[in-house]
PDB file of N, CA and C in Angstrom:
ATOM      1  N   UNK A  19      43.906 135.025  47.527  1.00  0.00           N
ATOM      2  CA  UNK A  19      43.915 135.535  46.169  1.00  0.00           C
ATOM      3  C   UNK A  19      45.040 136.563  46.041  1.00  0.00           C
ATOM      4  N   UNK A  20      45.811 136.318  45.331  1.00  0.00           N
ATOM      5  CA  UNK A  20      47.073 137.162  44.691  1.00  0.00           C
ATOM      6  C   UNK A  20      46.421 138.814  44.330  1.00  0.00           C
ATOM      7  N   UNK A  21      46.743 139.380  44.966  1.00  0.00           N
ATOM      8  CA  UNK A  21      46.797 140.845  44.601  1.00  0.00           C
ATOM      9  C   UNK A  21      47.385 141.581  43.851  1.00  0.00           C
ATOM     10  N   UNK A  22      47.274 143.012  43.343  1.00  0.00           N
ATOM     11  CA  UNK A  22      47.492 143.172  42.062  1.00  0.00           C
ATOM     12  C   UNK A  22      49.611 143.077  42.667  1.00  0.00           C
ATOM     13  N   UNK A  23      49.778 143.602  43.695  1.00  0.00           N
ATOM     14  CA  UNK A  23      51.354 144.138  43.494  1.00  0.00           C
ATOM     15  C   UNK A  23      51.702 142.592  44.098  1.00  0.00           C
ATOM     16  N   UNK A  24      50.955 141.732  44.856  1.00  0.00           N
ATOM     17  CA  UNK A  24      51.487 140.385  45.478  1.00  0.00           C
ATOM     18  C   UNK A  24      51.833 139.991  44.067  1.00  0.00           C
ATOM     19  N   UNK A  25      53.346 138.700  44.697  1.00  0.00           N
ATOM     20  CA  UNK A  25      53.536 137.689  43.480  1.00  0.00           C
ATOM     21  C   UNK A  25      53.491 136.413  44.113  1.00  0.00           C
ATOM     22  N   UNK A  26      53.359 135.129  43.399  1.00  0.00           N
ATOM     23  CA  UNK A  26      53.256 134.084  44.355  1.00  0.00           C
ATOM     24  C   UNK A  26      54.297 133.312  44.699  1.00  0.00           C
ATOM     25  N   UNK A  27      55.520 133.822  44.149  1.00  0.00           N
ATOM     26  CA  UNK A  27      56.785 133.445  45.179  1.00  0.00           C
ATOM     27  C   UNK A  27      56.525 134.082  46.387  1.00  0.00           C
ATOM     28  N   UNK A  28      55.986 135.754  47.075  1.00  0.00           N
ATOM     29  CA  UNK A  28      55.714 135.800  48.127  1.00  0.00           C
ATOM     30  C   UNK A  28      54.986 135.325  49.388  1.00  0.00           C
ATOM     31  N   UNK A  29      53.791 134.797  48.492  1.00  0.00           N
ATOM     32  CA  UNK A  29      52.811 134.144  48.862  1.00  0.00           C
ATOM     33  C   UNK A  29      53.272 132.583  49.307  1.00  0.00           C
ATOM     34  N   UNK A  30      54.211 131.892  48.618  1.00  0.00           N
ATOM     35  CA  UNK A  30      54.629 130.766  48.844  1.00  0.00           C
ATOM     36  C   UNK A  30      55.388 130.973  49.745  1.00  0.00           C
ATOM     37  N   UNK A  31      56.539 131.789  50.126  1.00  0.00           N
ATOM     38  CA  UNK A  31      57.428 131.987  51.053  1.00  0.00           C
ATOM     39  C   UNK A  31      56.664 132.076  52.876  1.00  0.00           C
ATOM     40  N   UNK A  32      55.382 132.980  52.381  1.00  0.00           N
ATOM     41  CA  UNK A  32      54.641 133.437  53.823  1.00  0.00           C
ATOM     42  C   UNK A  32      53.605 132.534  54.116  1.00  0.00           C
ATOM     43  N   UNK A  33      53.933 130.949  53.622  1.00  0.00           N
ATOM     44  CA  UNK A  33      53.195 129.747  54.021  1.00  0.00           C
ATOM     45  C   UNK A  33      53.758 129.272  55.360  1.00  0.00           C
ATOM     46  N   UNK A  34      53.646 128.727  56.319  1.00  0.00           N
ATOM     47  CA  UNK A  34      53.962 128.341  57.142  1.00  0.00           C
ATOM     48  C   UNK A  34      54.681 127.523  57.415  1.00  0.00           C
ATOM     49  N   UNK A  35      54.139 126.158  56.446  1.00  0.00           N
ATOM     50  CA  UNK A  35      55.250 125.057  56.578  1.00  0.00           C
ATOM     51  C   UNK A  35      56.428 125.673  55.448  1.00  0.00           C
ATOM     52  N   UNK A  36      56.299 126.293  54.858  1.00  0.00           N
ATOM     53  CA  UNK A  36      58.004 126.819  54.166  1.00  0.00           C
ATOM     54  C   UNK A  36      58.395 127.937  54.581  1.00  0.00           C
ATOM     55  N   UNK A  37      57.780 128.695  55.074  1.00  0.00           N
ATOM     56  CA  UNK A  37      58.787 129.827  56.390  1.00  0.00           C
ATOM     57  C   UNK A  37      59.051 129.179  57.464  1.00  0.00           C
ATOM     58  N   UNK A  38      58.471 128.274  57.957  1.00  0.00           N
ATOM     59  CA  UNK A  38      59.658 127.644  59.167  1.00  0.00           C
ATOM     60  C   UNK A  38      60.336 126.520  58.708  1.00  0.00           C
ATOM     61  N   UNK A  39      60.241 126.010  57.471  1.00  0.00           N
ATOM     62  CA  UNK A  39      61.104 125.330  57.065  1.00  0.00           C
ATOM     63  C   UNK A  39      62.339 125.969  57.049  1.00  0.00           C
ATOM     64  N   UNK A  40      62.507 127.248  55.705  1.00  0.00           N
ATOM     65  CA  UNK A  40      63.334 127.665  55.589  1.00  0.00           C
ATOM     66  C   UNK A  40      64.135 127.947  56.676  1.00  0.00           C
ATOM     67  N   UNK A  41      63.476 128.659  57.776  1.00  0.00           N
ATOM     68  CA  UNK A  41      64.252 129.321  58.864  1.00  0.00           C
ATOM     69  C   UNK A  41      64.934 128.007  59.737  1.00  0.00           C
ATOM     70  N   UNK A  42      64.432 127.215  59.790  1.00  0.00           N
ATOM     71  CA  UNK A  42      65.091 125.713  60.247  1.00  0.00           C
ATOM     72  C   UNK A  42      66.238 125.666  59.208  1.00  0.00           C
ATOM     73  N   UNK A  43      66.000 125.497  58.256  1.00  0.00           N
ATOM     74  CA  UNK A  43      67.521 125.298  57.384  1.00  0.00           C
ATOM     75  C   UNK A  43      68.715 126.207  57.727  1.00  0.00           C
ATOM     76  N   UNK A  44      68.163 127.826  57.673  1.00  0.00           N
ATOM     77  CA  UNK A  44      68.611 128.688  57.911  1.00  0.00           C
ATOM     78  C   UNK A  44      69.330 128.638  59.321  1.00  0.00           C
ATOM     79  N   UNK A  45      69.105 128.290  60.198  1.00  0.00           N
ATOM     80  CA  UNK A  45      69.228 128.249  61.513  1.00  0.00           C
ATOM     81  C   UNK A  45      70.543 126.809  61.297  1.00  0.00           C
ATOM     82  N   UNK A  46      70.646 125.823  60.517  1.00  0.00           N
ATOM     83  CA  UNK A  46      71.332 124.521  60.495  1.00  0.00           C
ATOM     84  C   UNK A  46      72.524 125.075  59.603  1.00  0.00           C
ATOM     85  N   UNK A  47      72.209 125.834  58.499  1.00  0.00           N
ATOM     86  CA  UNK A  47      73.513 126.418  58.153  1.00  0.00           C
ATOM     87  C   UNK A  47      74.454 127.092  58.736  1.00  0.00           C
ATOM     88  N   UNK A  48      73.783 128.095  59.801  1.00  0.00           N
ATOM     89  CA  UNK A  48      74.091 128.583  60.825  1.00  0.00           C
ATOM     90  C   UNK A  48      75.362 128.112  61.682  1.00  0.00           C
ATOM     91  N   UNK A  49      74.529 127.520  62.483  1.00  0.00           N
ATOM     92  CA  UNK A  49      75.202 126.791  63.485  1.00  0.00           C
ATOM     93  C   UNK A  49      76.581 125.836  62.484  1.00  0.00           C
ATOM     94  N   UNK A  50      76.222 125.451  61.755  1.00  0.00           N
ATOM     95  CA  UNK A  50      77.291 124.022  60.824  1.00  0.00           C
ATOM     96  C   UNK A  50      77.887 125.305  60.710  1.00  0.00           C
ATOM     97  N   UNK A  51      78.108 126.580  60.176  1.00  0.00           N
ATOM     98  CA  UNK A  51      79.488 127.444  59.822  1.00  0.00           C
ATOM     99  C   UNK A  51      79.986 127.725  60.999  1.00  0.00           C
ATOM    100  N   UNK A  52      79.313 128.016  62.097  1.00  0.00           N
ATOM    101  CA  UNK A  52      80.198 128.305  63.438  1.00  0.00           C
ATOM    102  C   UNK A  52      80.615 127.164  64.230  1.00  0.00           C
ATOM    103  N   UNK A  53      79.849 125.897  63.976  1.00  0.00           N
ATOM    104  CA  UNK A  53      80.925 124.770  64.595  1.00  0.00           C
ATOM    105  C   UNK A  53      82.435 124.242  63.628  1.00  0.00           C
ATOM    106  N   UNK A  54      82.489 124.902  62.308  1.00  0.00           N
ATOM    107  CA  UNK A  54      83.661 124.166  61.649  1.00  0.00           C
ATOM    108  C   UNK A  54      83.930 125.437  60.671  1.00  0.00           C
ATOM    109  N   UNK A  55      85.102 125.921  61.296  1.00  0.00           N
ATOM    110  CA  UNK A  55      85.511 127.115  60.151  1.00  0.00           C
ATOM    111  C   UNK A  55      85.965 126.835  59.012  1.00  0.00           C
ATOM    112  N   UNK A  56      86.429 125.983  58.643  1.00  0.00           N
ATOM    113  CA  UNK A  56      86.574 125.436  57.342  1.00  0.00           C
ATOM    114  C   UNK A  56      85.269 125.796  56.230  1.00  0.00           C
ATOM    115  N   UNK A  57      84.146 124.696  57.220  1.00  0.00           N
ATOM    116  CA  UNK A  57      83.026 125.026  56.016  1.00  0.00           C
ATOM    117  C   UNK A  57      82.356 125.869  56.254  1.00  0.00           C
ATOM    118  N   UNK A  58      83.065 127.336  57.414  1.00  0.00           N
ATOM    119  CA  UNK A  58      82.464 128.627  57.336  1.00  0.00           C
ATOM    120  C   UNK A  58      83.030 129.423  55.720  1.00  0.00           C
ATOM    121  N   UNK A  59      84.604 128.866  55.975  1.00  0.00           N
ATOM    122  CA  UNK A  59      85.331 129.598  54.751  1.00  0.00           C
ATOM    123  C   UNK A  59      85.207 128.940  53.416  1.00  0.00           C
ATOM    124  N   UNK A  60      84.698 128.398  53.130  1.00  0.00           N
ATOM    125  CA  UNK A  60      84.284 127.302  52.138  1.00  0.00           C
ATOM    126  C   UNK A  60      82.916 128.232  51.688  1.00  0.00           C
ATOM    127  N   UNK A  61      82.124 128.011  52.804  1.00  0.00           N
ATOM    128  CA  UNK A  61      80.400 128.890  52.421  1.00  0.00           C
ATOM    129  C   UNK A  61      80.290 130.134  51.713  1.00  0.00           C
ATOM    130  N   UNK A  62      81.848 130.896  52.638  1.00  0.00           N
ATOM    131  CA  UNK A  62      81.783 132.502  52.664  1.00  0.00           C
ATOM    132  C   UNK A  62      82.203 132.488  50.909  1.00  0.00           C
ATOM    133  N   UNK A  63      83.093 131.754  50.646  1.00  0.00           N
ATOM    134  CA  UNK A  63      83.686 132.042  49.248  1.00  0.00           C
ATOM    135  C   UNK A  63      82.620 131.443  48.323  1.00  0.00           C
ATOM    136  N   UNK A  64      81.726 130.783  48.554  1.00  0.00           N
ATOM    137  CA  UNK A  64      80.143 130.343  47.575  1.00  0.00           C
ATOM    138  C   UNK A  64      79.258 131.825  47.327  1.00  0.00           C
ATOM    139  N   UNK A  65      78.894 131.982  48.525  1.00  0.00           N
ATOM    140  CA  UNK A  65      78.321 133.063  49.134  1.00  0.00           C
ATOM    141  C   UNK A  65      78.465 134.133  48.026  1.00  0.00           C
ATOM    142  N   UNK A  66      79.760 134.663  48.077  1.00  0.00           N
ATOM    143  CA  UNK A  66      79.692 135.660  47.289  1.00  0.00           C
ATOM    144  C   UNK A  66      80.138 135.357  46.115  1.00  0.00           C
ATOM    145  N   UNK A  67      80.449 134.081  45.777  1.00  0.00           N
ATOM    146  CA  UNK A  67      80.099 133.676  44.244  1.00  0.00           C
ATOM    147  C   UNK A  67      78.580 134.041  43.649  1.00  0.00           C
ATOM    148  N   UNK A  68      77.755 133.258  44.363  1.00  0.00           N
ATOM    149  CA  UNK A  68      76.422 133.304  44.149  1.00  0.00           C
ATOM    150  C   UNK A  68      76.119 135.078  44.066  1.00  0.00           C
ATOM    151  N   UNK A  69      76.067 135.767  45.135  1.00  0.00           N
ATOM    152  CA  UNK A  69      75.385 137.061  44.873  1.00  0.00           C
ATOM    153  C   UNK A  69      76.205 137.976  43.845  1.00  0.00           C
ATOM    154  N   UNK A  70      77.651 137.624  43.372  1.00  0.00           N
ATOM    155  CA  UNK A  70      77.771 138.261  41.867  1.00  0.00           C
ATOM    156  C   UNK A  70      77.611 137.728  40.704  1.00  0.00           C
ATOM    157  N   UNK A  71      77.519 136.140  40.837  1.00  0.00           N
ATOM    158  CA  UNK A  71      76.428 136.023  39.423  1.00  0.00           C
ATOM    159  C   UNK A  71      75.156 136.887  39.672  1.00  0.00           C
ATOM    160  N   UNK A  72      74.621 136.198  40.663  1.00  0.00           N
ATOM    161  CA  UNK A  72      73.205 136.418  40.684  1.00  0.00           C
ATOM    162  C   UNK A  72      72.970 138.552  40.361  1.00  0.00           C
ATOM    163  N   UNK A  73      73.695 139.166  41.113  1.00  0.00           N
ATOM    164  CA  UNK A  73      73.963 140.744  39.928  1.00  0.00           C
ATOM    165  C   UNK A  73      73.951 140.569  38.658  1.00  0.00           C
ATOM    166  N   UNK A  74      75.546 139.672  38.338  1.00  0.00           N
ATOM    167  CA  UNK A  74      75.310 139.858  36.817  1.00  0.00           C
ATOM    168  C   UNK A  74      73.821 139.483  36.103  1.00  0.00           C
ATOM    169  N   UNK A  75      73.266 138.052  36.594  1.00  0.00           N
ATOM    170  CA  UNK A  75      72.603 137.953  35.906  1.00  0.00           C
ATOM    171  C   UNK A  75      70.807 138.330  35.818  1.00  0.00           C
ATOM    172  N   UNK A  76      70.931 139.297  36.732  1.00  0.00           N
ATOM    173  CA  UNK A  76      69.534 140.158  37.252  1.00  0.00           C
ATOM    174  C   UNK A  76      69.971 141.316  35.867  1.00  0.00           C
ATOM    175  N   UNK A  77      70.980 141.785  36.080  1.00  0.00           N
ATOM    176  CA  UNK A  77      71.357 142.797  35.030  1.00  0.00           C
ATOM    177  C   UNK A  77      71.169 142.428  33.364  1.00  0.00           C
ATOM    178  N   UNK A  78      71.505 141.375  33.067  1.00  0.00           N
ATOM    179  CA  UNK A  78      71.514 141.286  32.374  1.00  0.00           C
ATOM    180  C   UNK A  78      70.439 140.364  31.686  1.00  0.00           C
ATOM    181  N   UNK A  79      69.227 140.007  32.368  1.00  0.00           N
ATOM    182  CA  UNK A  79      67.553 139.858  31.851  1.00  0.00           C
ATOM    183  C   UNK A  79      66.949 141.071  32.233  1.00  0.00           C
ATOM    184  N   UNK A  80      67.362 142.107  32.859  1.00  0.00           N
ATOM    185  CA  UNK A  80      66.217 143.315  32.870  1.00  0.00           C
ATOM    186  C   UNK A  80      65.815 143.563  31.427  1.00  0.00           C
ATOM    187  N   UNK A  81      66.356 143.618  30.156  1.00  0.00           N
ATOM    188  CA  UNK A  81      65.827 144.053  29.523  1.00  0.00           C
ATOM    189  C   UNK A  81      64.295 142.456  28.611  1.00  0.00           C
ATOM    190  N   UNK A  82      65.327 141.369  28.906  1.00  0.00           N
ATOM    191  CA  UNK A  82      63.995 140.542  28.749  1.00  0.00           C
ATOM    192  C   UNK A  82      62.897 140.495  29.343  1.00  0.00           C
ATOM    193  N   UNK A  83      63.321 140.775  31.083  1.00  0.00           N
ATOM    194  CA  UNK A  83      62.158 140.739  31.821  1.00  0.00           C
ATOM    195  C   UNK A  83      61.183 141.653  31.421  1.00  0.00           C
ATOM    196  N   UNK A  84      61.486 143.113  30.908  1.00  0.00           N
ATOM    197  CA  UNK A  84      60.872 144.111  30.540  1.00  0.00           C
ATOM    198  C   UNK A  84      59.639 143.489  29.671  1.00  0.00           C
ATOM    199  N   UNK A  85      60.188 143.259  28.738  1.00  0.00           N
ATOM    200  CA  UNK A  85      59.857 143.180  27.405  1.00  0.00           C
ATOM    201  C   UNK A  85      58.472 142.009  27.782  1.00  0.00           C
ATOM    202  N   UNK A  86      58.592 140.919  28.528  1.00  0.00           N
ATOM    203  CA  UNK A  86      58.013 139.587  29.021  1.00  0.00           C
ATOM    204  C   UNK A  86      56.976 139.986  30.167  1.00  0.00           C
ATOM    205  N   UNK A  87      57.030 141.250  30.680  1.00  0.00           N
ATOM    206  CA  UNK A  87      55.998 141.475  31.715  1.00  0.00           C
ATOM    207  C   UNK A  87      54.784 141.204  31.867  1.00  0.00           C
ATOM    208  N   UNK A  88      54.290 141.557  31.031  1.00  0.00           N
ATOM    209  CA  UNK A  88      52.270 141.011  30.523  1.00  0.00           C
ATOM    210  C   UNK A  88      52.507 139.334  30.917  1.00  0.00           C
ATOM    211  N   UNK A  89      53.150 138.922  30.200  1.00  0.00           N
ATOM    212  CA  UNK A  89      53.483 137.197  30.131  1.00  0.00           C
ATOM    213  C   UNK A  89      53.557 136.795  31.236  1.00  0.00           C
ATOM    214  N   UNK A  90      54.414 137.435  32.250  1.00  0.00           N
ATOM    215  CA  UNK A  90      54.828 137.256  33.906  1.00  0.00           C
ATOM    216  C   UNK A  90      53.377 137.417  34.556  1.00  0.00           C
ATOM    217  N   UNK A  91      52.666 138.537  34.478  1.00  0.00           N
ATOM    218  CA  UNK A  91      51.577 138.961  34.783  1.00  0.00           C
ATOM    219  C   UNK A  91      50.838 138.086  34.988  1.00  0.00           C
ATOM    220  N   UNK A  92      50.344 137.502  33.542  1.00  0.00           N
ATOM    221  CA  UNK A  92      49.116 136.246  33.678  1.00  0.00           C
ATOM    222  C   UNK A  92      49.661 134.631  34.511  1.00  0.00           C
ATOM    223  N   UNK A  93      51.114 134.860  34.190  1.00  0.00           N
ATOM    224  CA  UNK A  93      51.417 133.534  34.806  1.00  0.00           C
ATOM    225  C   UNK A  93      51.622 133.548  36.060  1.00  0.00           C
ATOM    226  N   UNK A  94      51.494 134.529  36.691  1.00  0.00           N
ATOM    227  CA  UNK A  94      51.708 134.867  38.460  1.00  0.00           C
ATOM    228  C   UNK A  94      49.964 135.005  38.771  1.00  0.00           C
ATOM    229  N   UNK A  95      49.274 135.070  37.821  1.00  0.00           N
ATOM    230  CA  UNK A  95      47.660 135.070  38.227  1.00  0.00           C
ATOM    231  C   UNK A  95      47.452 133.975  38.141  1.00  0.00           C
ATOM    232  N   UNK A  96      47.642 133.069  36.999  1.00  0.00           N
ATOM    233  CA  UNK A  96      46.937 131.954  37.126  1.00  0.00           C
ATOM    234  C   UNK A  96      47.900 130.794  38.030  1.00  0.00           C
ATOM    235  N   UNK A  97      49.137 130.842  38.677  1.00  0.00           N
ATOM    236  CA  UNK A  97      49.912 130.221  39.801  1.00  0.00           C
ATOM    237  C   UNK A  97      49.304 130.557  40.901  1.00  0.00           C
ATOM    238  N   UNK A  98      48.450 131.475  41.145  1.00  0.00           N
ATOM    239  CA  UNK A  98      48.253 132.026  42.476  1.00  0.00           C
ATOM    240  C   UNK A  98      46.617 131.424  42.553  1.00  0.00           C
ATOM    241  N   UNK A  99      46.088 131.503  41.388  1.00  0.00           N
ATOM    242  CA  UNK A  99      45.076 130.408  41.596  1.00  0.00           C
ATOM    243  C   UNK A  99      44.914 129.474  41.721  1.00  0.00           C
ATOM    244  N   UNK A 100      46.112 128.500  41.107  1.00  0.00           N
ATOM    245  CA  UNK A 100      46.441 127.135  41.951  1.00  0.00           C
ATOM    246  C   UNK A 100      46.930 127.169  43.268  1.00  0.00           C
ATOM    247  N   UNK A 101      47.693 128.457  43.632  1.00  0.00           N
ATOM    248  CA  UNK A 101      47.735 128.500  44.915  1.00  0.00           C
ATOM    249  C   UNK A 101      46.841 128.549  46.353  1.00  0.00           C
ATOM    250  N   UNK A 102      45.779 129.500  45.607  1.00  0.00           N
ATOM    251  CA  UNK A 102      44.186 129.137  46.622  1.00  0.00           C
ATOM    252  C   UNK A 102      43.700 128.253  46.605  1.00  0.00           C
ATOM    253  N   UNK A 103      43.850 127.305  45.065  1.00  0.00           N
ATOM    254  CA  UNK A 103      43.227 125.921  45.318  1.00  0.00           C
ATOM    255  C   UNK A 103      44.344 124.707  46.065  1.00  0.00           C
ATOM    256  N   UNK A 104      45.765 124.579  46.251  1.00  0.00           N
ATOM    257  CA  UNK A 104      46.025 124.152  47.129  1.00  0.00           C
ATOM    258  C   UNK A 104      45.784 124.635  48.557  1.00  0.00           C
ATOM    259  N   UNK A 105      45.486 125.660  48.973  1.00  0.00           N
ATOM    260  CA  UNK A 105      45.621 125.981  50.142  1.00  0.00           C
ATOM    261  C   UNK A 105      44.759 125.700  50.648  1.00  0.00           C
ATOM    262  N   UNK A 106      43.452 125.776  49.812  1.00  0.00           N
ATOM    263  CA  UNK A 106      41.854 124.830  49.915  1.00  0.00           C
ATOM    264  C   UNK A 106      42.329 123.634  50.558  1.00  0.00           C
ATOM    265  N   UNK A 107      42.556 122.618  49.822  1.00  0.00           N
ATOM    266  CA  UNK A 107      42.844 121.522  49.391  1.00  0.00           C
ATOM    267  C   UNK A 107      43.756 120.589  50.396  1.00  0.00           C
ATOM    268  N   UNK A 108      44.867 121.490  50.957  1.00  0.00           N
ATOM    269  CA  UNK A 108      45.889 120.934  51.612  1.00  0.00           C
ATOM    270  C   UNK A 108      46.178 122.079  52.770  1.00  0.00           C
ATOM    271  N   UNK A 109      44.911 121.698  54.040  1.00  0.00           N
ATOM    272  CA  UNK A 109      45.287 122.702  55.095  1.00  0.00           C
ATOM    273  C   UNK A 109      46.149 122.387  55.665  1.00  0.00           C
ATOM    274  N   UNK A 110      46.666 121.787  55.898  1.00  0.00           N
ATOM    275  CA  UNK A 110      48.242 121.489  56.266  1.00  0.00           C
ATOM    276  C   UNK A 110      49.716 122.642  55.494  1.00  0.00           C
ATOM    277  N   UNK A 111      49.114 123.101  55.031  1.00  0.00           N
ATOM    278  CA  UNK A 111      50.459 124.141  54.237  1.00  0.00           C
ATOM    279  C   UNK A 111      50.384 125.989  55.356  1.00  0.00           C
ATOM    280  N   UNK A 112      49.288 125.552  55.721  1.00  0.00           N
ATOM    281  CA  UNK A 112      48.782 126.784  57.144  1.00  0.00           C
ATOM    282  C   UNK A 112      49.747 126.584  58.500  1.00  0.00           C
ATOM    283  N   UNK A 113      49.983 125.388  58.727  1.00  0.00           N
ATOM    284  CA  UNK A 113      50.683 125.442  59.674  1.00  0.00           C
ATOM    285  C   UNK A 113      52.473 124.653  59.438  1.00  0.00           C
ATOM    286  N   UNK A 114      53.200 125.606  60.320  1.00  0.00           N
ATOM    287  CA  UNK A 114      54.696 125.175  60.665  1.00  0.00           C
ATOM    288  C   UNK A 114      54.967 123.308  60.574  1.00  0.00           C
ATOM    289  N   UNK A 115      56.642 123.457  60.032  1.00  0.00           N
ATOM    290  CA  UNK A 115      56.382 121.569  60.208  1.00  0.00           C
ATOM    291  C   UNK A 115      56.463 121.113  61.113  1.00  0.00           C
ATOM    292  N   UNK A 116      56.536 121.581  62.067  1.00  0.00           N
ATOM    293  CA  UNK A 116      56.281 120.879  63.647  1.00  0.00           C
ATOM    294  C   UNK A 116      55.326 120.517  63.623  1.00  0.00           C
ATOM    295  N   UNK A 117      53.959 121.251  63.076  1.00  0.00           N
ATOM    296  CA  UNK A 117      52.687 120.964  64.076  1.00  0.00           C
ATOM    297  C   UNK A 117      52.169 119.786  62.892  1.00  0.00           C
TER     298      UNK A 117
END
């Protein structure tokens, strides 16, 4: 059950089969930039494409997000209750994709 400060992007992230997913990806990007510098220098120049949109555009919904909070509120409660009912539902999301 989602807690008052939890959100359920966190909750989804600290699932098992998608934290070692991710970190498997993470780990394949990895390695692919240090075997071929090309598509290290290729990544690096995405890279920080991505994290100055992604500034600009954090900056520039703060004031929607503000305004939309209550709205965020109920919709991160009632996601997180589908989230206990998958987790019911599909014990398989408890464990890593290996197992």
């Amino acid at each position: 059950v989602c807690h008052v400060q939890e959100n359920v992007l966190q909750r989804v992230l600290q699932l098992p089969v998608v934290s070692s997913t991710c970190e498997s990806l993470q780990r394949t990007y990895a390695s692919t930039k240090e075997a071929h510098p090309l598509v290290a220098s290729v990544c690096g120049v995405y890279e920080r494409g991505v994290q100055g949109a992604s500034t600009l555009a954090m900056w520039s919904m703060e004031p929607v997000v503000r305004r939309l909070e209550p709205q965020f509120a109920v919709a991160n409660n009632l996601a997180c209750r589908g989230l206990d009912h998958l987790e019911e539902k599909i014990p398989a999301l408890r464990y890593p994709v290996d197992k």
